[in-house]
mmCIF file of C-alpha atoms (C1' of nucleotides) in Angstrom:
data_model
loop_
_atom_site.group_PDB
_atom_site.id
_atom_site.type_symbol
_atom_site.label_atom_id
_atom_site.label_comp_id
_atom_site.label_asym_id
_atom_site.label_seq_id
_atom_site.Cartn_x
_atom_site.Cartn_y
_atom_site.Cartn_z
ATOM 1 C CA MET Q 184 0.000 0.000 0.000
ATOM 2 C CA SER Q 185 3.026 2.207 0.242
ATOM 3 C CA SER Q 186 4.727 3.430 -2.861
ATOM 4 C CA ALA Q 187 4.349 3.698 -6.565
ATOM 5 C CA LEU Q 188 6.225 2.824 -9.683
ATOM 6 C CA ARG Q 189 9.217 1.669 -7.799
ATOM 7 C CA ILE Q 190 12.873 1.699 -8.612
ATOM 8 C CA SER Q 191 14.819 -0.632 -6.348
ATOM 9 C CA GLU Q 192 17.236 0.854 -3.862
ATOM 10 C CA ALA Q 193 19.966 -1.324 -5.308
ATOM 11 C CA ALA Q 194 19.503 0.293 -8.694
ATOM 12 C CA SER Q 195 19.591 3.736 -7.145
ATOM 13 C CA ILE Q 196 22.798 2.939 -5.327
ATOM 14 C CA GLY Q 197 24.285 1.558 -8.499
ATOM 15 C CA LEU Q 198 23.504 4.636 -10.525
ATOM 16 C CA HIS Q 199 24.977 6.932 -7.904
ATOM 17 C CA THR Q 200 28.019 4.740 -7.526
ATOM 18 C CA VAL Q 201 28.762 4.908 -11.209
ATOM 19 C CA LEU Q 202 28.477 8.672 -11.088
ATOM 20 C CA LEU Q 203 30.954 8.782 -8.215
ATOM 21 C CA LEU Q 204 33.388 6.582 -10.060
ATOM 22 C CA ALA Q 205 33.095 8.674 -13.178
ATOM 23 C CA GLN Q 206 33.951 11.796 -11.251
ATOM 24 C CA GLU Q 207 37.021 10.118 -9.814
ATOM 25 C CA GLY Q 208 38.519 9.166 -13.152
ATOM 26 C CA GLN Q 209 41.336 6.605 -12.950
ATOM 27 C CA GLN Q 210 41.579 6.773 -9.189
ATOM 28 C CA PHE Q 211 40.481 3.815 -7.098
ATOM 29 C CA LEU Q 212 37.695 4.325 -4.577
ATOM 30 C CA SER Q 213 37.115 1.900 -1.720
ATOM 31 C CA ALA Q 214 33.683 0.550 -1.008
ATOM 32 C CA ARG Q 215 33.845 1.935 2.491
ATOM 33 C CA ASP Q 216 34.523 5.453 1.338
ATOM 34 C CA MET Q 217 31.742 5.388 -1.197
ATOM 35 C CA ALA Q 218 29.320 3.952 1.337
ATOM 36 C CA ARG Q 219 30.106 6.828 3.674
ATOM 37 C CA THR Q 220 29.770 9.394 0.934
ATOM 38 C CA MET Q 221 26.387 8.144 -0.115
ATOM 39 C CA GLY Q 222 25.177 7.287 3.351
ATOM 40 C CA VAL Q 223 24.241 3.710 2.534
ATOM 41 C CA SER Q 224 25.219 0.398 4.088
ATOM 42 C CA GLU Q 225 28.605 -0.833 2.979
ATOM 43 C CA ALA Q 226 27.300 -4.398 2.752
ATOM 44 C CA HIS Q 227 24.598 -3.478 0.326
ATOM 45 C CA LEU Q 228 26.910 -1.359 -1.737
ATOM 46 C CA SER Q 229 29.393 -4.218 -1.996
ATOM 47 C CA LYS Q 230 26.799 -6.424 -3.571
ATOM 48 C CA VAL Q 231 25.953 -3.762 -6.105
ATOM 49 C CA LEU Q 232 29.624 -3.268 -6.902
ATOM 50 C CA GLN Q 233 29.998 -6.965 -7.568
ATOM 51 C CA ARG Q 234 27.264 -6.731 -10.151
ATOM 52 C CA LEU Q 235 28.941 -3.785 -11.820
ATOM 53 C CA VAL Q 236 32.257 -5.609 -11.972
ATOM 54 C CA ARG Q 237 30.737 -8.772 -13.375
ATOM 55 C CA ALA Q 238 28.924 -6.694 -15.971
ATOM 56 C CA GLY Q 239 32.228 -5.170 -17.029
ATOM 57 C CA ILE Q 240 31.184 -1.656 -16.067
ATOM 58 C CA ALA Q 241 33.660 -1.316 -13.194
ATOM 59 C CA GLU Q 242 36.897 -3.016 -12.306
ATOM 60 C CA SER Q 243 38.280 -3.877 -8.879
ATOM 61 C CA ALA Q 244 41.675 -4.035 -7.209
ATOM 62 C CA ARG Q 245 42.320 -5.838 -3.939
ATOM 63 C CA GLY Q 246 44.669 -5.171 -1.142
ATOM 64 C CA PRO Q 247 45.787 -1.857 0.317
ATOM 65 C CA HIS Q 248 45.003 1.135 -1.880
ATOM 66 C CA GLY Q 249 42.630 -1.083 -3.793
ATOM 67 C CA GLY Q 250 39.034 -0.316 -4.590
ATOM 68 C CA PHE Q 251 36.905 0.230 -7.648
ATOM 69 C CA ARG Q 252 37.025 2.379 -10.730
ATOM 70 C CA LEU Q 253 35.252 2.582 -14.034
ATOM 71 C CA ALA Q 254 36.338 -0.001 -16.583
ATOM 72 C CA ALA Q 255 37.993 1.164 -19.766
ATOM 73 C CA GLY Q 256 35.442 2.316 -22.284
ATOM 74 C CA ALA Q 257 32.669 2.609 -19.729
ATOM 75 C CA GLU Q 258 32.287 6.308 -20.434
ATOM 76 C CA ALA Q 259 30.337 5.455 -23.550
ATOM 77 C CA LEU Q 260 27.752 3.502 -21.589
ATOM 78 C CA SER Q 261 24.344 4.881 -20.781
ATOM 79 C CA LEU Q 262 22.529 4.853 -17.470
ATOM 80 C CA LEU Q 263 20.238 2.231 -18.942
ATOM 81 C CA ALA Q 264 23.127 -0.200 -19.236
ATOM 82 C CA VAL Q 265 23.997 0.397 -15.605
ATOM 83 C CA TYR Q 266 20.435 -0.075 -14.531
ATOM 84 C CA GLU Q 267 20.064 -3.341 -16.396
ATOM 85 C CA ALA Q 268 23.331 -4.639 -14.989
ATOM 86 C CA ILE Q 269 21.815 -4.381 -11.527
ATOM 87 C CA ASP Q 270 18.096 -5.000 -11.775
ATOM 88 C CA GLY Q 271 18.093 -7.122 -14.883
ATOM 89 C CA PRO Q 272 16.668 -6.216 -18.271
ATOM 90 C CA LEU Q 273 13.902 -3.644 -18.437
ATOM 91 C CA ARG Q 274 10.764 -5.647 -19.148
ATOM 92 C CA PRO Q 275 8.461 -4.822 -22.045
ATOM 93 C CA LEU Q 276 5.642 -4.608 -19.455
ATOM 94 C CA PRO Q 277 2.866 -6.221 -21.496
ATOM 95 C CA CYS Q 278 -0.072 -4.898 -19.410
ATOM 96 C CA LEU Q 279 -0.470 -7.319 -16.547
ATOM 97 C CA LEU Q 280 -1.219 -10.991 -16.929
ATOM 98 C CA GLY Q 281 -4.245 -10.034 -18.989
ATOM 99 C CA ARG Q 282 -4.450 -12.764 -21.577
ATOM 100 C CA PRO Q 283 -8.158 -13.373 -21.068
ATOM 101 C CA MET Q 284 -9.172 -9.757 -21.242
ATOM 102 C CA CYS Q 285 -6.473 -7.799 -22.987
ATOM 103 C CA ASP Q 286 -5.017 -10.142 -25.527
ATOM 104 C CA GLY Q 287 -7.139 -9.629 -28.586
ATOM 105 C CA LYS Q 288 -7.615 -5.910 -28.891
ATOM 106 C CA SER Q 289 -5.092 -3.477 -27.536
ATOM 107 C CA CYS Q 290 -5.885 -2.940 -23.889
ATOM 108 C CA ILE Q 291 -6.032 0.697 -22.858
ATOM 109 C CA LEU Q 292 -3.795 0.048 -19.880
ATOM 110 C CA GLY Q 293 -1.369 -1.963 -21.902
ATOM 111 C CA GLY Q 294 -0.861 0.893 -24.301
ATOM 112 C CA LEU Q 295 -0.550 3.395 -21.532
ATOM 113 C CA LEU Q 296 1.963 1.451 -19.491
ATOM 114 C CA ALA Q 297 3.950 0.561 -22.560
ATOM 115 C CA SER Q 298 4.330 4.202 -23.506
ATOM 116 C CA VAL Q 299 5.392 5.112 -19.991
ATOM 117 C CA ASN Q 300 7.958 2.373 -20.091
ATOM 118 C CA GLU Q 301 9.289 3.644 -23.377
ATOM 119 C CA GLN Q 302 9.734 7.092 -21.923
ATOM 120 C CA ILE Q 303 11.655 5.766 -18.952
ATOM 121 C CA ARG Q 304 13.847 3.745 -21.240
ATOM 122 C CA ASP Q 305 14.554 6.711 -23.475
ATOM 123 C CA GLN Q 306 15.437 8.937 -20.564
ATOM 124 C CA LEU Q 307 17.852 6.444 -19.083
ATOM 125 C CA ALA Q 308 19.369 5.655 -22.443
ATOM 126 C CA SER Q 309 19.920 9.305 -23.309
ATOM 127 C CA VAL Q 310 22.361 9.955 -20.468
ATOM 128 C CA ARG Q 311 25.935 8.765 -20.952
ATOM 129 C CA LEU Q 312 28.568 8.406 -18.258
ATOM 130 C CA SER Q 313 30.957 10.599 -20.192
ATOM 131 C CA GLN Q 314 28.854 13.575 -19.152
ATOM 132 C CA PHE Q 315 30.132 13.149 -15.632
ATOM 133 C CA LEU Q 316 33.738 12.308 -16.361
ATOM 134 C CA ALA Q 317 36.229 14.454 -14.517
ATOM 135 C CA ARG Q 318 39.647 13.635 -15.892
ATOM 136 C CA ALA Q 319 42.313 13.259 -13.244
ATOM 137 C CA SER Q 320 44.707 15.115 -15.539
ATOM 138 C CA GLY Q 321 42.678 18.243 -15.072
ATOM 139 C CA GLU Q 322 40.867 18.651 -18.356
ATOM 140 C CA ALA Q 323 37.391 19.875 -17.421
ATOM 141 C CA GLN Q 324 34.240 18.666 -19.186
ATOM 142 C CA MET C 44 17.425 -9.107 -10.066
ATOM 143 C CA SER C 45 14.124 -9.768 -11.727
ATOM 144 C CA SER C 46 12.075 -6.903 -12.943
ATOM 145 C CA ALA C 47 12.121 -3.187 -13.516
ATOM 146 C CA LEU C 48 10.094 -0.152 -12.706
ATOM 147 C CA ARG C 49 7.267 -2.115 -11.247
ATOM 148 C CA ILE C 50 3.563 -1.522 -11.064
ATOM 149 C CA SER C 51 1.944 -3.782 -8.494
ATOM 150 C CA GLU C 52 -0.429 -6.467 -9.662
ATOM 151 C CA ALA C 53 -3.034 -5.091 -7.292
ATOM 152 C CA ALA C 54 -2.939 -1.743 -9.074
ATOM 153 C CA SER C 55 -3.269 -3.408 -12.434
ATOM 154 C CA ILE C 56 -6.256 -5.386 -11.282
ATOM 155 C CA GLY C 57 -7.795 -2.254 -9.826
ATOM 156 C CA LEU C 58 -7.460 -0.286 -13.036
ATOM 157 C CA HIS C 59 -8.979 -3.063 -15.090
ATOM 158 C CA THR C 60 -11.766 -3.548 -12.589
ATOM 159 C CA VAL C 61 -12.758 0.078 -12.762
ATOM 160 C CA LEU C 62 -12.841 -0.143 -16.529
ATOM 161 C CA LEU C 63 -15.133 -3.156 -16.316
ATOM 162 C CA LEU C 64 -17.443 -1.385 -13.915
ATOM 163 C CA ALA C 65 -17.559 1.673 -16.104
ATOM 164 C CA GLN C 66 -18.606 -0.407 -19.079
ATOM 165 C CA GLU C 67 -21.413 -1.966 -17.059
ATOM 166 C CA GLY C 68 -22.998 1.327 -16.045
ATOM 167 C CA GLN C 69 -25.536 1.070 -13.206
ATOM 168 C CA GLN C 70 -25.575 -2.714 -13.230
ATOM 169 C CA PHE C 71 -24.014 -4.626 -10.344
ATOM 170 C CA LEU C 72 -21.175 -7.004 -11.074
ATOM 171 C CA SER C 73 -20.194 -9.757 -8.664
ATOM 172 C CA ALA C 74 -16.594 -10.197 -7.650
ATOM 173 C CA ARG C 75 -16.694 -13.751 -8.918
ATOM 174 C CA ASP C 76 -17.785 -12.751 -12.402
ATOM 175 C CA MET C 77 -15.163 -10.064 -12.694
ATOM 176 C CA ALA C 78 -12.466 -12.419 -11.449
ATOM 177 C CA ARG C 79 -13.401 -14.883 -14.166
ATOM 178 C CA THR C 80 -13.486 -12.212 -16.814
ATOM 179 C CA MET C 81 -10.045 -10.937 -15.938
ATOM 180 C CA GLY C 82 -8.577 -14.311 -15.146
ATOM 181 C CA VAL C 83 -7.339 -13.340 -11.698
ATOM 182 C CA SER C 84 -7.920 -14.865 -8.283
ATOM 183 C CA GLU C 85 -11.195 -13.877 -6.698
ATOM 184 C CA ALA C 86 -9.511 -13.444 -3.322
ATOM 185 C CA HIS C 87 -7.064 -10.912 -4.587
ATOM 186 C CA LEU C 88 -9.720 -9.055 -6.515
ATOM 187 C CA SER C 89 -11.859 -8.832 -3.393
ATOM 188 C CA LYS C 90 -9.104 -7.081 -1.556
ATOM 189 C CA VAL C 91 -8.749 -4.569 -4.326
ATOM 190 C CA LEU C 92 -12.496 -3.998 -4.456
ATOM 191 C CA GLN C 93 -12.513 -3.245 -0.756
ATOM 192 C CA ARG C 94 -9.996 -0.513 -1.342
ATOM 193 C CA LEU C 95 -12.073 0.973 -4.135
ATOM 194 C CA VAL C 96 -15.194 0.996 -1.985
ATOM 195 C CA ARG C 97 -13.444 2.592 0.959
ATOM 196 C CA ALA C 98 -12.043 5.216 -1.354
ATOM 197 C CA GLY C 99 -15.534 6.033 -2.549
ATOM 198 C CA ILE C 100 -14.808 5.016 -6.119
ATOM 199 C CA ALA C 101 -17.089 1.986 -6.133
ATOM 200 C CA GLU C 102 -20.100 0.981 -4.070
ATOM 201 C CA SER C 103 -21.166 -2.484 -2.990
ATOM 202 C CA ALA C 104 -24.452 -4.280 -2.434
ATOM 203 C CA ARG C 105 -24.683 -7.485 -0.465
ATOM 204 C CA GLY C 106 -26.922 -10.460 -0.821
ATOM 205 C CA PRO C 107 -28.231 -12.098 -3.989
ATOM 206 C CA HIS C 108 -27.952 -9.973 -7.100
ATOM 207 C CA GLY C 109 -25.491 -7.846 -5.221
ATOM 208 C CA GLY C 110 -22.026 -6.932 -6.328
ATOM 209 C CA PHE C 111 -20.131 -3.774 -7.190
ATOM 210 C CA ARG C 112 -20.687 -0.785 -9.393
ATOM 211 C CA LEU C 113 -19.133 2.598 -9.840
ATOM 212 C CA ALA C 114 -20.105 5.169 -7.228
ATOM 213 C CA ALA C 115 -22.085 8.206 -8.305
ATOM 214 C CA GLY C 116 -19.825 10.815 -9.817
ATOM 215 C CA ALA C 117 -16.948 8.423 -10.298
ATOM 216 C CA GLU C 118 -16.998 8.988 -14.052
ATOM 217 C CA ALA C 119 -15.188 12.241 -13.508
ATOM 218 C CA LEU C 120 -12.303 10.518 -11.780
ATOM 219 C CA SER C 121 -8.999 9.868 -13.474
ATOM 220 C CA LEU C 122 -6.976 6.682 -13.531
ATOM 221 C CA LEU C 123 -4.565 8.413 -11.184
ATOM 222 C CA ALA C 124 -7.204 8.577 -8.472
ATOM 223 C CA VAL C 125 -7.878 4.886 -8.907
ATOM 224 C CA TYR C 126 -4.210 4.064 -8.762
ATOM 225 C CA GLU C 127 -3.648 6.047 -5.602
ATOM 226 C CA ALA C 128 -6.674 4.449 -3.950
ATOM 227 C CA ILE C 129 -4.952 1.112 -4.274
ATOM 228 C CA ASP C 130 -1.220 1.600 -4.057
ATOM 229 C CA GLY C 131 -1.229 4.746 -1.984
ATOM 230 C CA PRO C 132 -0.194 8.207 -3.085
ATOM 231 C CA LEU C 133 2.268 8.495 -5.918
ATOM 232 C CA ARG C 134 5.464 9.543 -4.220
ATOM 233 C CA PRO C 135 7.419 12.584 -5.323
ATOM 234 C CA LEU C 136 10.334 10.164 -5.655
ATOM 235 C CA PRO C 137 13.014 12.376 -4.159
ATOM 236 C CA CYS C 138 15.979 10.474 -5.630
ATOM 237 C CA LEU C 139 16.798 7.685 -3.230
ATOM 238 C CA LEU C 140 17.603 8.226 0.401
ATOM 239 C CA GLY C 141 20.315 10.559 -0.736
ATOM 240 C CA ARG C 142 20.368 13.272 1.873
ATOM 241 C CA PRO C 143 24.125 13.091 2.302
ATOM 242 C CA MET C 144 24.926 13.239 -1.364
ATOM 243 C CA CYS C 145 21.981 14.685 -3.218
ATOM 244 C CA ASP C 146 20.464 17.131 -0.835
ATOM 245 C CA GLY C 147 22.288 20.333 -1.527
ATOM 246 C CA LYS C 148 22.488 20.624 -5.267
ATOM 247 C CA SER C 149 19.960 18.945 -7.532
ATOM 248 C CA CYS C 150 21.104 15.407 -8.070
ATOM 249 C CA ILE C 151 21.166 14.302 -11.664
ATOM 250 C CA LEU C 152 19.238 11.153 -10.834
ATOM 251 C CA GLY C 153 16.759 13.014 -8.740
ATOM 252 C CA GLY C 154 15.910 15.271 -11.611
ATOM 253 C CA LEU C 155 15.697 12.438 -14.044
ATOM 254 C CA LEU C 156 13.493 10.242 -11.921
ATOM 255 C CA ALA C 157 11.330 13.175 -10.974
ATOM 256 C CA SER C 158 10.657 14.002 -14.597
ATOM 257 C CA VAL C 159 9.804 10.392 -15.354
ATOM 258 C CA ASN C 160 7.449 10.407 -12.433
ATOM 259 C CA GLU C 161 5.786 13.554 -13.686
ATOM 260 C CA GLN C 162 5.179 11.966 -17.048
ATOM 261 C CA ILE C 163 3.600 8.915 -15.496
ATOM 262 C CA ARG C 164 1.430 11.131 -13.363
ATOM 263 C CA ASP C 165 0.312 13.172 -16.323
ATOM 264 C CA GLN C 166 -0.524 10.118 -18.363
ATOM 265 C CA LEU C 167 -2.598 8.561 -15.612
ATOM 266 C CA ALA C 168 -4.292 11.831 -14.780
ATOM 267 C CA SER C 169 -5.245 12.519 -18.393
ATOM 268 C CA VAL C 170 -7.510 9.496 -18.705
ATOM 269 C CA ARG C 171 -10.969 9.805 -17.187
ATOM 270 C CA LEU C 172 -13.373 6.972 -16.482
ATOM 271 C CA SER C 173 -16.112 8.687 -18.475
ATOM 272 C CA GLN C 174 -14.235 7.656 -21.594
ATOM 273 C CA PHE C 175 -15.248 4.078 -20.925
ATOM 274 C CA LEU C 176 -18.786 4.634 -19.759
ATOM 275 C CA ALA C 177 -21.381 2.595 -21.611
ATOM 276 C CA ARG C 178 -24.801 3.726 -20.468
ATOM 277 C CA ALA C 179 -27.190 0.892 -19.622
ATOM 278 C CA SER C 180 -30.047 2.845 -21.207
ATOM 279 C CA GLY C 181 -28.530 2.240 -24.584
ATOM 280 C CA GLU C 182 -26.919 5.560 -25.447
ATOM 281 C CA ALA C 183 -23.643 4.637 -27.063
ATOM 282 C CA GLN C 184 -20.417 6.445 -26.284
ATOM 283 C "C1'" DT U 55 57.457 -13.885 5.203
ATOM 284 C "C1'" DG U 56 53.843 -12.090 7.953
ATOM 285 C "C1'" DC U 57 50.255 -8.714 8.513
ATOM 286 C "C1'" DA U 58 46.946 -5.265 7.306
ATOM 287 C "C1'" DT U 59 43.660 -4.043 3.889
ATOM 288 C "C1'" DT U 60 40.037 -4.800 0.738
ATOM 289 C "C1'" DC U 61 37.202 -7.411 -2.352
ATOM 290 C "C1'" DA U 62 34.151 -11.829 -3.065
ATOM 291 C "C1'" DG U 63 30.682 -15.002 -2.124
ATOM 292 C "C1'" DG U 64 27.375 -17.246 0.517
ATOM 293 C "C1'" DT U 65 23.961 -16.978 4.267
ATOM 294 C "C1'" DA U 66 20.365 -15.098 7.473
ATOM 295 C "C1'" DT U 67 16.670 -11.757 8.352
ATOM 296 C "C1'" DT U 68 13.108 -8.728 7.539
ATOM 297 C "C1'" DA U 69 9.461 -6.650 4.926
ATOM 298 C "C1'" DC U 70 6.097 -6.840 1.248
ATOM 299 C "C1'" DG U 71 2.689 -8.689 -1.718
ATOM 300 C "C1'" DG U 72 -0.344 -12.464 -2.573
ATOM 301 C "C1'" DT U 73 -3.368 -16.099 -0.932
ATOM 302 C "C1'" DA U 74 -6.606 -18.426 1.791
ATOM 303 C "C1'" DC U 75 -9.915 -18.611 5.329
ATOM 304 C "C1'" DT U 76 -13.598 -17.135 8.336
ATOM 305 C "C1'" DG U 77 -17.364 -13.920 9.678
ATOM 306 C "C1'" DC U 78 -21.271 -10.773 8.890
ATOM 307 C "C1'" DA U 79 -25.097 -8.560 6.442
ATOM 308 C "C1'" DA U 80 -28.814 -8.673 3.210
ATOM 309 C "C1'" DT U 81 -32.045 -10.724 0.386
ATOM 310 C "C1'" DT U 82 -35.159 -14.109 -1.062
ATOM 311 C "C1'" DC U 83 -38.044 -18.081 -0.687
ATOM 312 C "C1'" DG U 84 -40.858 -21.240 1.932
ATOM 313 C "C1'" DC L 168 -42.187 -14.425 9.777
ATOM 314 C "C1'" DG L 169 -38.071 -17.356 9.790
ATOM 315 C "C1'" DA L 170 -34.339 -19.827 7.769
ATOM 316 C "C1'" DA L 171 -31.114 -20.685 4.242
ATOM 317 C "C1'" DT L 172 -28.480 -18.948 0.490
ATOM 318 C "C1'" DT L 173 -25.783 -15.381 -1.588
ATOM 319 C "C1'" DG L 174 -22.134 -12.264 -1.623
ATOM 320 C "C1'" DC L 175 -19.219 -8.726 0.629
ATOM 321 C "C1'" DA L 176 -15.783 -7.555 4.563
ATOM 322 C "C1'" DG L 177 -12.191 -8.272 7.604
ATOM 323 C "C1'" DT L 178 -8.364 -11.034 9.394
ATOM 324 C "C1'" DA L 179 -4.598 -14.171 9.409
ATOM 325 C "C1'" DC L 180 -1.260 -16.980 7.087
ATOM 326 C "C1'" DC L 181 2.294 -17.991 3.702
ATOM 327 C "C1'" DG L 182 5.776 -17.452 0.022
ATOM 328 C "C1'" DT L 183 8.886 -14.593 -2.238
ATOM 329 C "C1'" DA L 184 12.200 -10.969 -2.819
ATOM 330 C "C1'" DA L 185 14.950 -7.295 -1.320
ATOM 331 C "C1'" DT L 186 18.242 -6.069 2.167
ATOM 332 C "C1'" DA L 187 21.845 -6.581 5.899
ATOM 333 C "C1'" DC L 188 25.388 -9.526 7.819
ATOM 334 C "C1'" DC L 189 29.273 -12.590 8.154
ATOM 335 C "C1'" DT L 190 33.124 -15.386 6.848
ATOM 336 C "C1'" DG L 191 36.710 -16.397 3.492
ATOM 337 C "C1'" DA L 192 40.175 -15.433 -0.202
ATOM 338 C "C1'" DA L 193 43.556 -12.550 -2.445
ATOM 339 C "C1'" DT L 194 46.742 -8.752 -2.838
ATOM 340 C "C1'" DG L 195 50.224 -5.456 -1.624
ATOM 341 C "C1'" DC L 196 53.444 -3.577 1.682
ATOM 342 C "C1'" DA L 197 56.643 -3.614 5.468
#
DNA sequence: TGCATTCAGGTATTACGGTACTGCAATTCG
DNA sequence: CGAATTGCAGTACCGTAATACCTGAATGCA
């Protein structure tokens, strides 16, 4: 009974994390530091970071002075790619389960929800990580 | 890891139910019939119907030949009102929990998600139940 | 070579949504 | 007028999924 069209907290953390990493450039950031910066639990963040690494969006280094940074070429990625790396692919959202009622003709809700979904997709896809890149060398955006 | 921007099944059922009721006009529809029509569980539908009644969107009649129908004046309502009666108010969606990071300046994600949310709101608010009203007296739409 | 640091994976816990059950009111028929 | 049937209303249970925790493995430095 609580909320609305929900985006998972994990996805939110992931998006913010990627932004942080982009701002840091080649520098490594530890999970602990990022957790403090964002004010989220380090445990939860770690899990999200694992997803990003496995998806090839970030890369990790262990040991002292280790941490995470954006993988090479990740600047070209969109926020949509990041989102899908965490929460899985963005579903087509076919209406509901409505075979019996909404299959034949185009259900009003189906059309409506589909268009909303398209808009979300477009918005996420239109933003690239390169917009937030702050080069360590000093070259501003 | 499963889905995406999610709309609850309860909300979907509620929206469809209201459409069904609108098409039926003054006639009462039993929960069982509607459940069959939509292909959803009667128990779950009942819960949704309770919400609609308490919100003043639908009205119920007990006993034989009872059921549910749209409340007087409900034709003027929008799909947004129906949605909020079921899933609660549509949150402003402030970003995530991001006080520490996103409070001061406008967070990029906050702005993005907020605009998406606005679009959803507008879409839902632009559709009125009267569009689906089929008068029992015979006057076509 | 040993120790401190940090990531990696698996495991428990909590919260939410969905489901099922039981109770109450109204109507209709005998 | 009374009883049984019909159908809504509220409550309680259960399963799933998201979140928080905990232990282990690997790396780099002294």
